[in-house]
Amino acid sequence: MKRHSNFGFSSILLAFVMICIATFSALSLLTANSDYRLSKRVAERNQAYYQAQENAWDRLASIDQALLSAYEYSNDPAEYYENARSFISDAADGTWSNSEESHCFSYTESVANNQHLEVIIELQYPANSTDSFYRIIQWKTVQTSNIQKQQPLNLMGSDEQR
């Protein structure tokens, strides 16, 4: 009499299960490693962004002090704007854009190689020294690198292949 044994089938099944476990564990390790690298890059970028925010707020605080000094040394709005321009130029680096109705000052803080924080404030003549000396018009992150247009992908049946 022949004895039938399931030794061959159970060995193949066990080998298959072990290969699946090894494959899934390798994939899990790769996924965890790439997630770690991504979270590390995100943390570095966030740290750079918040450092730029802090530097921008520090610069705005020095501008605020300069505007207070300009207000204390002026008697009318025209003299205030003239003093403000002089005092702010001494306190912070930036760009002026004057027009008849508004006096704007802008400055940037570097966030990363291809990104910077752009701040634009509009000076205001306050009614007294406790009022606001400026109004924040823009506070945003701007990309500085030019994204080049890539070549389109030619797919089967597209008109560009002909």
Coordinates of C-alpha atoms in Angstrom, one line a residue:
M1 CA 0.0 0.0 0.0
K2 CA 1.1 3.5 -0.8
R3 CA 1.2 6.1 1.8
H4 CA 0.3 9.5 0.8
S5 CA 2.0 12.3 2.5
N6 CA 1.5 16.0 2.3
F7 CA 5.1 16.7 3.1
G8 CA 5.8 18.2 -0.3
F9 CA 2.8 20.5 -0.4
S10 CA 3.3 21.7 3.2
S11 CA 7.0 22.4 2.5
I12 CA 6.2 24.4 -0.6
L13 CA 3.5 26.3 1.3
L14 CA 5.9 27.0 4.1
A15 CA 8.6 28.2 1.7
F16 CA 6.1 30.5 0.0
V17 CA 4.9 32.0 3.2
M18 CA 8.5 32.6 4.4
I19 CA 9.3 34.4 1.1
C20 CA 6.2 36.5 1.4
I21 CA 7.1 37.5 5.0
A22 CA 10.7 38.3 4.0
T23 CA 9.4 40.4 1.0
F24 CA 6.9 42.3 3.1
S25 CA 9.4 43.0 5.9
A26 CA 11.9 44.3 3.3
L27 CA 9.2 46.5 1.8
S28 CA 8.2 47.7 5.3
L29 CA 11.8 48.6 6.0
L30 CA 12.2 50.5 2.8
T31 CA 9.0 52.4 3.4
A32 CA 9.9 53.3 6.9
N33 CA 13.4 54.5 5.8
S34 CA 11.9 56.7 3.0
D35 CA 9.3 58.1 5.4
Y36 CA 12.1 58.9 7.9
R37 CA 14.1 60.7 5.3
L38 CA 11.0 62.6 4.1
S39 CA 10.0 63.7 7.6
K40 CA 13.6 64.8 8.3
R41 CA 13.5 67.0 5.2
V42 CA 10.1 68.4 6.1
A43 CA 11.4 69.2 9.7
E44 CA 14.5 71.0 8.2
R45 CA 12.3 73.0 5.9
N46 CA 9.9 73.9 8.7
Q47 CA 12.8 74.9 10.9
A48 CA 14.2 77.2 8.1
Y49 CA 10.7 78.7 7.5
Y50 CA 10.1 79.5 11.2
Q51 CA 13.6 80.9 11.5
A52 CA 12.9 83.2 8.6
Q53 CA 9.6 84.1 10.2
E54 CA 11.4 85.0 13.4
N55 CA 14.0 87.1 11.6
A56 CA 11.2 88.9 9.7
W57 CA 9.4 89.7 13.0
D58 CA 12.7 90.9 14.5
R59 CA 13.3 93.2 11.6
L60 CA 9.7 94.4 11.8
A61 CA 10.2 95.2 15.5
S62 CA 13.3 97.3 14.7
I63 CA 11.2 99.1 12.0
D64 CA 8.5 99.7 14.6
Q65 CA 11.1 101.3 16.9
A66 CA 12.4 103.4 14.0
L67 CA 8.9 104.6 13.2
L68 CA 8.3 105.5 16.9
S69 CA 11.5 107.6 16.8
A70 CA 10.4 109.2 13.5
Y71 CA 7.0 110.0 15.0
E72 CA 8.6 111.6 18.1
Y73 CA 10.9 113.8 16.0
S74 CA 8.2 115.0 13.6
N75 CA 5.4 117.6 13.7
D76 CA 3.4 116.7 10.7
P77 CA 2.8 113.8 8.3
A78 CA 5.3 115.0 5.6
E79 CA 8.1 115.3 8.2
Y80 CA 7.1 112.0 9.7
Y81 CA 7.4 110.2 6.3
E82 CA 10.7 111.9 5.7
N83 CA 12.1 110.9 9.1
A84 CA 10.6 107.4 8.7
R85 CA 12.5 106.9 5.5
S86 CA 15.7 108.0 7.0
F87 CA 15.3 106.0 10.3
I88 CA 14.1 102.8 8.6
S89 CA 17.0 102.9 6.1
D90 CA 19.4 103.0 9.1
A91 CA 17.5 100.1 10.9
A92 CA 16.7 97.7 8.1
D93 CA 17.7 96.7 4.6
G94 CA 14.9 96.8 2.1
T95 CA 13.3 98.6 -0.8
W96 CA 11.1 101.7 -0.8
S97 CA 8.2 102.2 -3.2
N98 CA 6.7 105.7 -2.8
S99 CA 3.7 107.0 -4.5
E100 CA 1.5 110.0 -3.8
E101 CA -0.9 108.2 -1.5
S102 CA 1.2 105.4 0.1
H103 CA 4.7 104.9 1.4
C104 CA 5.6 101.2 1.2
F105 CA 8.7 99.4 2.4
S106 CA 9.5 95.8 1.5
Y107 CA 12.1 93.4 2.6
T108 CA 12.9 89.7 2.3
E109 CA 14.2 86.9 4.4
S110 CA 15.7 83.8 2.9
V111 CA 14.0 80.5 3.8
A112 CA 15.8 78.0 1.6
N113 CA 17.9 78.0 -1.6
N114 CA 14.8 78.5 -3.8
Q115 CA 12.4 80.2 -1.4
H116 CA 12.2 83.5 0.5
L117 CA 9.7 85.3 2.7
E118 CA 8.5 88.6 1.3
V119 CA 7.1 91.3 3.6
I120 CA 5.6 94.6 2.4
I121 CA 4.4 97.2 4.9
E122 CA 2.6 100.5 4.3
L123 CA 3.5 103.3 6.6
Q124 CA 0.7 105.2 8.3
Y125 CA 0.7 108.5 10.2
P126 CA -0.8 107.6 13.6
A127 CA -3.0 109.9 15.6
N128 CA -0.9 109.3 18.7
S129 CA 2.2 107.2 19.6
T130 CA 0.1 104.2 20.7
D131 CA -1.6 103.8 17.3
S132 CA -0.1 101.5 14.6
F133 CA 2.7 103.0 12.5
Y134 CA 2.2 100.6 9.6
R135 CA -0.1 98.1 8.0
I136 CA 1.2 94.7 6.7
I137 CA 0.2 94.4 3.1
Q138 CA 2.0 91.2 2.2
W139 CA 3.6 88.4 4.2
K140 CA 4.1 85.4 2.0
T141 CA 6.6 82.8 0.9
V142 CA 7.8 83.2 -2.7
Q143 CA 9.5 80.6 -4.9
T144 CA 12.6 82.1 -6.5
S145 CA 13.6 79.3 -8.9
N146 CA 12.3 79.2 -12.4
I147 CA 10.5 76.0 -13.2
Q148 CA 11.5 75.0 -16.7
K149 CA 8.8 73.6 -19.0
Q150 CA 9.5 70.0 -19.6
Q151 CA 9.1 68.1 -22.9
P152 CA 5.7 66.5 -23.2
L153 CA 5.5 62.7 -23.1
N154 CA 4.7 61.2 -26.5
L155 CA 2.1 58.5 -25.9
M156 CA 0.9 56.0 -28.4
G157 CA -1.6 57.5 -30.8
S158 CA -0.8 61.1 -30.0
D159 CA -0.8 63.6 -32.8
E160 CA 2.7 64.8 -32.0
Q161 CA 4.3 61.5 -33.2
R162 CA 3.3 62.0 -36.8

